[in-house]
Backbone as JSON, one array per atom type, in Angstrom:
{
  "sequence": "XXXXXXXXXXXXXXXXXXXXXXXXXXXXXXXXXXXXXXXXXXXXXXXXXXXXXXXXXXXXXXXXXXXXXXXXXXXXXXXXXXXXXXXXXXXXXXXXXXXXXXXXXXXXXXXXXXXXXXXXXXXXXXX",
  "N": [[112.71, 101.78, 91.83], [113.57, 105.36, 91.41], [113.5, 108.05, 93.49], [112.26, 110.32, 92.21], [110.39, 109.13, 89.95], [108.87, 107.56, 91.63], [107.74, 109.66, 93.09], [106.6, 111.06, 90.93], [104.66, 108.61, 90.65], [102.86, 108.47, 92.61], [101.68, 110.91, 92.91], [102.8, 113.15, 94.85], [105.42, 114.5, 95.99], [109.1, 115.08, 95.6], [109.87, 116.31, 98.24], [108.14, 116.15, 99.82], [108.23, 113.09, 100.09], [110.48, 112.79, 101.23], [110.06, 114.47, 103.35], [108.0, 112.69, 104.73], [109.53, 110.23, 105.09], [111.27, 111.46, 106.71], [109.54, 111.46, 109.42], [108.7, 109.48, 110.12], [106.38, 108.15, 108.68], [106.58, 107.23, 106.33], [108.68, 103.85, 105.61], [112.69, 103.65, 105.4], [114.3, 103.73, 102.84], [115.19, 101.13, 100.28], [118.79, 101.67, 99.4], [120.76, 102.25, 96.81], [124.04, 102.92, 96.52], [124.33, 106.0, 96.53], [121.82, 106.68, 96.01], [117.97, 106.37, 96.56], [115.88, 103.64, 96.37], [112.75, 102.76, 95.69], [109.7, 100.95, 96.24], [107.22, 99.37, 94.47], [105.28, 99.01, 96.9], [106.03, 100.96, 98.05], [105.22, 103.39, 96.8], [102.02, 102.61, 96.61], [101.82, 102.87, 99.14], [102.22, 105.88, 99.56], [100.44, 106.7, 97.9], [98.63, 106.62, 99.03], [98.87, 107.95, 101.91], [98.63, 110.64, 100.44], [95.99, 110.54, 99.1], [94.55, 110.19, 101.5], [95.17, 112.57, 103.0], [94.31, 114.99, 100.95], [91.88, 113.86, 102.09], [91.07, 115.29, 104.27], [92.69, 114.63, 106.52], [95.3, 114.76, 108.75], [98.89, 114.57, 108.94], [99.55, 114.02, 111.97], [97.78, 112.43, 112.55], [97.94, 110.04, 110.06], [100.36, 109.21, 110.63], [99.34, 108.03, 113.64], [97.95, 106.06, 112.49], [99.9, 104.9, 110.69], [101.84, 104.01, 112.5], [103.06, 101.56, 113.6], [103.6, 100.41, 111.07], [105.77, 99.28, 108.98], [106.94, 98.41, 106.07], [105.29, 96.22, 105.93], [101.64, 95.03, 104.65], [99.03, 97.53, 104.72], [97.46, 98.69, 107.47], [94.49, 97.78, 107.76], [92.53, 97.73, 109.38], [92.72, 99.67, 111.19], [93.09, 101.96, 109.67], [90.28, 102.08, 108.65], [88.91, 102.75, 111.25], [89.89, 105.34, 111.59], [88.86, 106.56, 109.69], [86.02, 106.12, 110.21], [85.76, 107.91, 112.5], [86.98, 110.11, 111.6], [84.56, 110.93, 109.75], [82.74, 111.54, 112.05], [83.18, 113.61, 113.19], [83.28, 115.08, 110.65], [80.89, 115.23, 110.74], [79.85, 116.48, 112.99], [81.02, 119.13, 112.93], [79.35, 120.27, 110.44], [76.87, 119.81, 111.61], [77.45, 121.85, 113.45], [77.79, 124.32, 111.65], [75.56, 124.24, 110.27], [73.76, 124.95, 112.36], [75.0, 127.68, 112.69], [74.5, 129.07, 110.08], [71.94, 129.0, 110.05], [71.08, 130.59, 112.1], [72.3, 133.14, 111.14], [70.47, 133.24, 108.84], [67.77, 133.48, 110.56], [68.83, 136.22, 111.94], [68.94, 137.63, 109.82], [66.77, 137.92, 108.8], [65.12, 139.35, 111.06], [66.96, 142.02, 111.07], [65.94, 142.75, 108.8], [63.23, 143.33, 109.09], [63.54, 145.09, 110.95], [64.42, 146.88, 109.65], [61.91, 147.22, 108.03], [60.66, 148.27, 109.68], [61.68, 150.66, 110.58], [61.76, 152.07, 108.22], [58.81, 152.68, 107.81], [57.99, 154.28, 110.34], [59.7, 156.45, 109.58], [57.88, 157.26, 107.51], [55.26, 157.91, 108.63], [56.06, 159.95, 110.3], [57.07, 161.99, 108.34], [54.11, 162.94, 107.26]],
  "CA": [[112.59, 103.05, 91.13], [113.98, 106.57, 92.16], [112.9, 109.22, 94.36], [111.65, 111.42, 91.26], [109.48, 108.12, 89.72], [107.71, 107.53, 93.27], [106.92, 110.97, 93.38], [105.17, 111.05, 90.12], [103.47, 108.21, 89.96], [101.98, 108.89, 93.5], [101.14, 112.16, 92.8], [103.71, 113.84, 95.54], [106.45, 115.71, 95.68], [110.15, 114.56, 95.91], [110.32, 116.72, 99.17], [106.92, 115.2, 100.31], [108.62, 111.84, 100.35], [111.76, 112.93, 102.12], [109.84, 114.51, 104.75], [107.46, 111.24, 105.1], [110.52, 109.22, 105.85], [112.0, 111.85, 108.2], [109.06, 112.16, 110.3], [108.58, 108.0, 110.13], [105.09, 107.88, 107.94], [107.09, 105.76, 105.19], [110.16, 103.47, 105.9], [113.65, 103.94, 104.61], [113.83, 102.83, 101.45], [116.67, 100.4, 100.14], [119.88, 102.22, 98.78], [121.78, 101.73, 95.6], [125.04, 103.81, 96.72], [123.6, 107.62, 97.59], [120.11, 106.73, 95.82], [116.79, 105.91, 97.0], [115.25, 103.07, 95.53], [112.02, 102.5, 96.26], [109.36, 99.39, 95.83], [105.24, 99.26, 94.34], [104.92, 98.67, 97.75], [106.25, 102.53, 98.53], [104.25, 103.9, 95.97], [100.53, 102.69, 97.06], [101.29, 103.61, 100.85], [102.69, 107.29, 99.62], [99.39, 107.26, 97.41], [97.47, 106.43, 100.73], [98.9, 109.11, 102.14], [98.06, 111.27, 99.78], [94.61, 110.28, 99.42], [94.24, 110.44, 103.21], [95.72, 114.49, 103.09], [93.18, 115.11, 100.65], [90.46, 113.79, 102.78], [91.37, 116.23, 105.46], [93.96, 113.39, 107.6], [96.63, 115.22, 108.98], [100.19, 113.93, 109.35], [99.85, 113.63, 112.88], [97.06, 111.19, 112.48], [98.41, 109.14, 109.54], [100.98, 108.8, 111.59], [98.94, 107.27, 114.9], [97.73, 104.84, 111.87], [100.68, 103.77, 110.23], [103.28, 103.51, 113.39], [103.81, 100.45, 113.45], [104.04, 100.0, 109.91], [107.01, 98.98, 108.33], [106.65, 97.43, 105.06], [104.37, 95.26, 105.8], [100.41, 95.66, 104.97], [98.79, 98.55, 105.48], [96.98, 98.5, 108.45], [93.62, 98.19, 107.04], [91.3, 98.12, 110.08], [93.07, 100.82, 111.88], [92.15, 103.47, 108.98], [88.77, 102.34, 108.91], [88.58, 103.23, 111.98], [90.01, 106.0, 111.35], [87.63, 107.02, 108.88], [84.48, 106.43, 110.77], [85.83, 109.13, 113.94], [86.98, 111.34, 110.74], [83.19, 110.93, 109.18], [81.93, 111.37, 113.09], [84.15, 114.95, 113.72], [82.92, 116.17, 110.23], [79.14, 115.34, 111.24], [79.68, 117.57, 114.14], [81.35, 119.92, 111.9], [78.27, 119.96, 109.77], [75.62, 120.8, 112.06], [77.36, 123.37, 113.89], [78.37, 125.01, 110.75], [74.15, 124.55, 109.87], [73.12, 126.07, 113.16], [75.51, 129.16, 111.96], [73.17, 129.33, 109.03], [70.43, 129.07, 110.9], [71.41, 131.91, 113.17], [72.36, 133.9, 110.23], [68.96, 133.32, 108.35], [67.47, 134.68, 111.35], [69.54, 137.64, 112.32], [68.62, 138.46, 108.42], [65.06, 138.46, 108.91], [65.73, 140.05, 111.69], [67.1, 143.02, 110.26], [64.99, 143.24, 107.45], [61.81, 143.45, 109.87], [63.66, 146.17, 111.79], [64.51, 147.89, 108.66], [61.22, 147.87, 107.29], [59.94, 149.25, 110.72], [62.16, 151.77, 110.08], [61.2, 152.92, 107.01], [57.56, 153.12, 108.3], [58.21, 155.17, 111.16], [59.62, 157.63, 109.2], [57.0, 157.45, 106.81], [54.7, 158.51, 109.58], [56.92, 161.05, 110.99], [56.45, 162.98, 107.2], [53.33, 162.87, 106.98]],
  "C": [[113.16, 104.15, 92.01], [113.01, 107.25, 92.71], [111.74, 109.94, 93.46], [110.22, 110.25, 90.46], [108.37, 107.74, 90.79], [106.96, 108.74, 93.63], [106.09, 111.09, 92.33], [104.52, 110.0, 89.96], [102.16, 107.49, 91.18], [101.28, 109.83, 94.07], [101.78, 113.1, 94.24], [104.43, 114.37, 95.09], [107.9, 114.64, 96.61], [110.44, 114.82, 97.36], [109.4, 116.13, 99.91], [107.6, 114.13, 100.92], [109.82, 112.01, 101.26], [111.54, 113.25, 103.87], [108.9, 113.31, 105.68], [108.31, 110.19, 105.82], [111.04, 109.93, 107.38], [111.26, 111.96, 109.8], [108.41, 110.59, 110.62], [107.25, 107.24, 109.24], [106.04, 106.78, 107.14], [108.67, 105.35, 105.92], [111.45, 103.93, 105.32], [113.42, 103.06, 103.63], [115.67, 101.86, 101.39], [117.73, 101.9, 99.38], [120.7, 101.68, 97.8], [122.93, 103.42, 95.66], [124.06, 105.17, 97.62], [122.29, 107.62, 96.75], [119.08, 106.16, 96.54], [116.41, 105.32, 96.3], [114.01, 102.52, 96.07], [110.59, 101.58, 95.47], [107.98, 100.37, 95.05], [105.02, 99.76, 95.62], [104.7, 100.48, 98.33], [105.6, 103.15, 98.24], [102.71, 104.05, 96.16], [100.33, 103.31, 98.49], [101.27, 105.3, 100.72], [100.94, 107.97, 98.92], [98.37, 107.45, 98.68], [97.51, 107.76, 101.14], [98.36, 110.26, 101.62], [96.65, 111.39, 99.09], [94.02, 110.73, 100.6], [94.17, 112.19, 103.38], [94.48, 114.95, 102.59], [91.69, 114.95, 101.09], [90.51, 114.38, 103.85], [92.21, 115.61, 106.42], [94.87, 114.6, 107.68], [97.23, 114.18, 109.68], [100.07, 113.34, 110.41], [99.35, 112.31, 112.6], [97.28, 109.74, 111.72], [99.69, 108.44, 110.04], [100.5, 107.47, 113.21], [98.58, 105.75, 113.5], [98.47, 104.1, 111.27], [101.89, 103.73, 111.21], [103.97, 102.54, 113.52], [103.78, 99.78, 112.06], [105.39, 100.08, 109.09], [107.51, 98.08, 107.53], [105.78, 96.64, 104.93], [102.85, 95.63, 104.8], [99.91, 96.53, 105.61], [97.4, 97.91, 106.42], [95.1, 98.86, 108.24], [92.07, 98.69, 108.26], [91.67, 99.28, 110.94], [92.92, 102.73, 110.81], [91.25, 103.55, 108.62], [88.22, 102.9, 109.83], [88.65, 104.86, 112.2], [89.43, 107.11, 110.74], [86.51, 107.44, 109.0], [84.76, 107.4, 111.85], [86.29, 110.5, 112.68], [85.83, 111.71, 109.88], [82.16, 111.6, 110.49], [82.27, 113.28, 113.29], [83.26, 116.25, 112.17], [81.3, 116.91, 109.89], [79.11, 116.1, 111.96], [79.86, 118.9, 113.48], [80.21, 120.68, 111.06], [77.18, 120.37, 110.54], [75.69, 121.84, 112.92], [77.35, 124.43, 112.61], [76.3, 125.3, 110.33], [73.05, 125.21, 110.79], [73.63, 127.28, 112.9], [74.71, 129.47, 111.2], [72.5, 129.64, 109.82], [70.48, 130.38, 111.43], [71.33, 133.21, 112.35], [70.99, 134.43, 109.33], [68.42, 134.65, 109.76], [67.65, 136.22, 112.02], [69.31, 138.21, 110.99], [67.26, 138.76, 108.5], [65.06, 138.86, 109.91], [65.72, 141.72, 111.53], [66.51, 143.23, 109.3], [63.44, 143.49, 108.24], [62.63, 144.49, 110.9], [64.0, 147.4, 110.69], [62.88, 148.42, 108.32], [60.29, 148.93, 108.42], [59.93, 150.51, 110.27], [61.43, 152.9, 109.26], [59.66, 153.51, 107.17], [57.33, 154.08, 108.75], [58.66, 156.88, 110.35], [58.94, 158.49, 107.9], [55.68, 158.1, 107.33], [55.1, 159.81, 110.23], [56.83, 162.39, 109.53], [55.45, 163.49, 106.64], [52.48, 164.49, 108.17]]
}
């Protein structure tokens, strides 16, 4: 299939795929004269990719996982692994982001117990 077929029916972009090859994520594809023809095979790894993006993967990384891929099978225990240090990063992620809360909560009550001082004080002060 062409360039424009691989791109839709892996949910990419024609330029997507061009820069995938240039940057080594997918292989060259075969050639029929000055076209790109490209397999199934192209198609599920580009979806990978694109799955992967979506799950927050950057390039670099899909990269460290498919390097030595080149047509073959994708490399199935190397993006599990993958998976569980990208599940581990957004656990960390996750409870700093819930001590922020936390912090926040408090610095609100906080301020609302220095406000209502406030308001006291100069409820006293009118009197």
């Amino acid at each position: 299939m062409y360039i424009g077929k691989a791109a839709q029916l892996s949910g990419t972009t024609v330029k997507s795929i061009r820069h995938y090859e240039e940057i080594g994520l997918l292989p060259p594809p075969q050639r029929e004269g000055k076209y790109r023809i490209y397999s199934q095979q192209s198609v599920e790894l580009l979806t990978f990719i694109k799955c992967a993006q979506q799950l927050g993967f950057k390039l670099k990384e899909m990269q460290a996982i498919l390097q030595d891929h080149r047509g073959q099978e994708l490399p199935w225990d190397l993006a599990m692994q993958a998976i569980d240090n990208k599940k581990q990063e957004l656990m960390g992620q996750i409870q700093a982001l819930q001590q922020v809360h936390d912090g926040l909560v408090e610095f609100e009550l906080s301020l609302k117990d220095a406000q209502m001082q406030c308001q006291f004080e100069h409820l006293a002060k009118a009197r």
